[in-house]
Amino acid sequence: MLWLVFLYISRHVKLGVKSMADEQEIMCKLESIKEIRNKTLQMEKIKSRLKAEFEALESEERHLKEYKQEMDLLLQEKMAHVEELRLIHADINVMENTIKQSENDLNKLLESTRRLHDEYKPLKEHVDALRMTLGLQRLPDLCEEEEKLSLERACHVTSKFTEMHPYALCAKPRAGPGTPKSQNVSRMNEERENKWSSAAHNSFS
């Protein structure tokens, strides 16, 4: 459109220029038209660049939003693993103390077993002596009656089990009441307490 105006003015200049003042006015108008055209082209280029920059800005905003969402998910996963590790350490702590307590109970039972053996041995010797006076055979020893009643076997099993679990000797302090426990730990504790109560009851009977 500007070129048509330029051609029209040029033709008008060639055909109808009558004075120097008119010619200068026309030249000024031509220069203005040329400047308008150059500035308009410059504006179009800047406008095109602005459009590209806005598109890049919107794209980068979308990417930033996705990055933040991914970071939130990673932080949630991290906290879940931290909590899982905390629970595992708490269960290990409880299990170490449970093993230590179980070994203490095992030693108490072993001591009680030795004491019962010490009480049984002189009674059996006295009974065997009385039976011999009557011409009767002596009674069989405990290990002859049943292998599991042998004191040597009980000591061997106890020492072997203790050697297999040396880490129980350096257990941490017992966890507080708010510490979570696994179901296996609780079940083992209940079974151990029931056996200890039963053994104590039988020793007093």
Coordinates of C-alpha atoms in Angstrom, one line a residue, residues 11-122:
R11 CA 4.3 10.4 -10.9
H12 CA 2.6 13.5 -9.6
V13 CA 6.0 15.0 -9.1
K14 CA 7.1 14.3 -12.6
L15 CA 3.9 15.7 -14.1
G16 CA 2.9 18.6 -11.9
V17 CA 5.9 20.0 -10.0
K18 CA 5.7 23.8 -10.5
S19 CA 7.7 25.2 -7.6
M20 CA 10.7 24.4 -5.4
A21 CA 8.6 24.6 -2.3
D22 CA 6.2 22.0 -3.6
E23 CA 9.1 19.7 -4.5
Q24 CA 10.6 20.0 -1.0
E25 CA 7.3 19.2 0.6
I26 CA 6.8 16.2 -1.6
M27 CA 10.4 15.0 -0.8
C28 CA 9.7 15.3 2.9
K29 CA 6.5 13.3 2.5
L30 CA 8.5 10.6 0.5
E31 CA 11.1 10.5 3.3
S32 CA 8.4 10.1 5.9
I33 CA 6.8 7.3 3.9
K34 CA 10.1 5.6 3.6
E35 CA 10.7 5.9 7.4
I36 CA 7.2 4.6 8.1
R37 CA 7.9 1.6 6.0
N38 CA 11.2 0.8 7.6
K39 CA 9.8 1.3 11.1
T40 CA 6.8 -0.8 10.3
L41 CA 9.1 -3.7 9.1
Q42 CA 11.2 -3.3 12.3
M43 CA 8.0 -3.4 14.4
E44 CA 6.9 -6.6 12.6
K45 CA 10.2 -8.3 13.3
I46 CA 10.1 -7.3 17.0
K47 CA 6.4 -8.4 17.2
S48 CA 7.5 -11.8 15.7
R49 CA 10.3 -12.1 18.2
L50 CA 7.9 -11.2 21.1
K51 CA 5.5 -13.9 20.0
A52 CA 8.3 -16.4 20.0
E53 CA 9.5 -15.2 23.4
F54 CA 6.0 -15.5 24.9
E55 CA 5.6 -19.0 23.5
A56 CA 9.0 -20.0 25.0
L57 CA 8.0 -18.4 28.3
E58 CA 4.7 -20.4 28.5
S59 CA 6.6 -23.6 27.6
E60 CA 9.2 -22.9 30.3
E61 CA 6.5 -22.2 32.8
R62 CA 4.8 -25.6 32.0
H63 CA 8.2 -27.3 32.4
L64 CA 8.9 -25.6 35.7
K65 CA 5.5 -26.7 37.0
E66 CA 6.3 -30.3 36.0
Y67 CA 9.7 -30.1 37.6
K68 CA 8.2 -28.9 40.9
Q69 CA 5.6 -31.7 40.8
E70 CA 8.3 -34.2 40.2
M71 CA 10.3 -32.8 43.1
D72 CA 7.3 -33.0 45.4
L73 CA 6.9 -36.7 44.4
L74 CA 10.6 -37.4 45.0
L75 CA 10.4 -35.7 48.5
Q76 CA 7.4 -37.7 49.4
E77 CA 9.1 -40.9 48.3
K78 CA 12.2 -39.9 50.3
M79 CA 10.1 -39.3 53.5
A80 CA 8.4 -42.7 53.0
H81 CA 11.8 -44.4 52.8
V82 CA 13.1 -42.4 55.8
E83 CA 10.0 -43.6 57.8
E84 CA 10.5 -47.1 56.6
L85 CA 14.1 -47.1 57.7
R86 CA 13.1 -45.7 61.1
L87 CA 10.6 -48.5 61.6
I88 CA 13.2 -51.1 60.5
H89 CA 15.8 -49.7 63.0
A90 CA 13.1 -49.7 65.7
D91 CA 12.3 -53.3 65.0
I92 CA 16.0 -54.2 65.0
N93 CA 16.3 -52.5 68.4
V94 CA 13.3 -54.4 69.8
M95 CA 14.6 -57.7 68.4
E96 CA 18.1 -57.2 69.8
N97 CA 16.6 -56.5 73.3
T98 CA 14.2 -59.5 72.8
I99 CA 17.1 -61.8 72.0
K100 CA 19.1 -60.5 75.0
Q101 CA 16.1 -61.0 77.3
S102 CA 15.5 -64.5 75.8
E103 CA 19.2 -65.4 76.5
N104 CA 18.8 -64.2 80.1
D105 CA 15.7 -66.4 80.5
L106 CA 17.5 -69.3 78.8
N107 CA 20.3 -69.0 81.4
K108 CA 17.8 -68.9 84.2
L109 CA 16.1 -72.0 82.9
L110 CA 19.5 -73.7 82.5
E111 CA 20.3 -72.8 86.1
S112 CA 17.0 -74.2 87.2
T113 CA 17.6 -77.3 85.3
R114 CA 21.0 -77.8 86.9
R115 CA 19.4 -77.3 90.3
L116 CA 16.7 -79.9 89.6
H117 CA 19.4 -82.3 88.4
D118 CA 21.3 -81.7 91.6
E119 CA 18.2 -82.5 93.6
Y120 CA 17.3 -85.5 91.5
K121 CA 20.8 -87.2 91.6
P122 CA 21.1 -87.9 95.4

